[in-house]
GROMACS .gro file of C-alpha atoms in nm:
model
   97
    1MET     CA    1  -0.515  -0.459   1.295
    2PRO     CA    2  -0.448  -0.823   1.379
    3ASP     CA    3  -0.196  -0.940   1.632
    4GLN     CA    4   0.145  -1.017   1.484
    5SER     CA    5   0.104  -1.396   1.472
    6ALA     CA    6  -0.233  -1.369   1.295
    7GLU     CA    7  -0.087  -1.110   1.060
    8LYS     CA    8   0.210  -1.336   0.978
    9GLU     CA    9  -0.024  -1.628   0.909
   10LEU     CA   10  -0.246  -1.417   0.681
   11ILE     CA   11   0.048  -1.278   0.485
   12ALA     CA   12   0.204  -1.623   0.450
   13ARG     CA   13  -0.125  -1.752   0.307
   14ALA     CA   14  -0.150  -1.454   0.073
   15GLN     CA   15   0.203  -1.514  -0.052
   16THR     CA   16   0.103  -1.859  -0.175
   17ASP     CA   17  -0.261  -1.786  -0.268
   18PRO     CA   18  -0.337  -1.452  -0.439
   19GLN     CA   19  -0.708  -1.495  -0.359
   20VAL     CA   20  -0.623  -1.441   0.008
   21PHE     CA   21  -0.488  -1.095  -0.076
   22GLY     CA   22  -0.849  -0.975  -0.074
   23GLU     CA   23  -0.848  -1.025   0.303
   24VAL     CA   24  -0.528  -0.823   0.327
   25PHE     CA   25  -0.687  -0.548   0.118
   26ASP     CA   26  -1.002  -0.543   0.331
   27MET     CA   27  -0.799  -0.526   0.650
   28TYR     CA   28  -0.559  -0.248   0.554
   29TYR     CA   29  -0.736  -0.038   0.290
   30PRO     CA   30  -0.919   0.199   0.529
   31ALA     CA   31  -0.601   0.295   0.716
   32ILE     CA   32  -0.386   0.328   0.403
   33PHE     CA   33  -0.655   0.526   0.221
   34GLY     CA   34  -0.691   0.761   0.520
   35TYR     CA   35  -0.316   0.812   0.534
   36ILE     CA   36  -0.303   0.902   0.166
   37LEU     CA   37  -0.612   1.123   0.181
   38ARG     CA   38  -0.467   1.329   0.467
   39ARG     CA   39  -0.160   1.397   0.256
   40VAL     CA   40  -0.314   1.469  -0.084
   41GLY     CA   41  -0.646   1.622   0.024
   42ASN     CA   42  -0.845   1.483  -0.268
   43VAL     CA   43  -1.068   1.174  -0.248
   44GLU     CA   44  -1.036   1.069  -0.612
   45LEU     CA   45  -0.661   1.110  -0.610
   46ALA     CA   46  -0.633   0.921  -0.281
   47GLU     CA   47  -0.838   0.636  -0.430
   48ASP     CA   48  -0.610   0.622  -0.733
   49ILE     CA   49  -0.294   0.622  -0.525
   50ALA     CA   50  -0.436   0.362  -0.284
   51SER     CA   51  -0.516   0.135  -0.576
   52GLN     CA   52  -0.156   0.166  -0.694
   53VAL     CA   53  -0.029   0.088  -0.344
   54PHE     CA   54  -0.226  -0.236  -0.324
   55LEU     CA   55  -0.146  -0.334  -0.681
   56LYS     CA   56   0.226  -0.293  -0.611
   57ALA     CA   57   0.191  -0.479  -0.282
   58LEU     CA   58   0.018  -0.769  -0.458
   59LYS     CA   59   0.283  -0.784  -0.730
   60LYS     CA   60   0.571  -0.771  -0.480
   61LEU     CA   61   0.418  -0.971  -0.196
   62TRP     CA   62   0.642  -1.266  -0.276
   63GLN     CA   63   0.942  -1.043  -0.189
   64PHE     CA   64   0.809  -0.936   0.150
   65GLN     CA   65   1.018  -1.061   0.440
   66TRP     CA   66   0.929  -1.032   0.805
   67ARG     CA   67   1.136  -0.801   1.018
   68SER     CA   68   1.056  -0.661   1.360
   69ILE     CA   69   0.785  -0.431   1.219
   70PRO     CA   70   0.424  -0.499   1.118
   71PHE     CA   71   0.321  -0.567   0.760
   72SER     CA   72   0.133  -0.237   0.758
   73ALA     CA   73   0.467  -0.053   0.780
   74TRP     CA   74   0.555  -0.200   0.439
   75LEU     CA   75   0.223  -0.073   0.299
   76TYR     CA   76   0.280   0.273   0.447
   77ARG     CA   77   0.625   0.282   0.286
   78ILE     CA   78   0.475   0.196  -0.053
   79ALA     CA   79   0.206   0.461   0.003
   80SER     CA   80   0.464   0.726   0.094
   81ASN     CA   81   0.664   0.645  -0.217
   82GLU     CA   82   0.353   0.664  -0.436
   83ILE     CA   83   0.254   0.999  -0.286
   84ALA     CA   84   0.605   1.134  -0.343
   85TYR     CA   85   0.600   1.003  -0.701
   86TYR     CA   86   0.267   1.168  -0.772
   87LEU     CA   87   0.362   1.499  -0.610
   88GLY     CA   88   0.695   1.502  -0.791
   89ASN     CA   89   0.520   1.452  -1.122
   90LEU     CA   90   0.263   1.719  -1.036
   91VAL     CA   91   0.533   1.974  -0.953
   92GLY     CA   92   0.713   1.890  -1.275
   93TYR     CA   93   0.391   1.922  -1.473
   94LEU     CA   94   0.300   2.255  -1.315
   95SER     CA   95   0.654   2.387  -1.370
   96TYR     CA   96   0.632   2.288  -1.736
   97LYS     CA   97   0.303   2.471  -1.786
   0.00000   0.00000   0.00000
């Protein structure tokens, strides 16, 4: 992970140039994917959820505001919400069957 000033500069560039988001993806994907995989226990599902995390992050990047936490915390929050959404839907589906 980059130091906070480098991270801020990268995110600021990505907020104005979507092409730069590829660098953000490359930097954070391994950690976010690992986090998701440890919680869902399935590689394909973790890949799907991770793709949703980064798609949502890209779409909402313009709304991101710096606080006293790293950018990765925002990604982990999105990932946690996506995992909860998936698991909630899975429980509902299994209950329906």
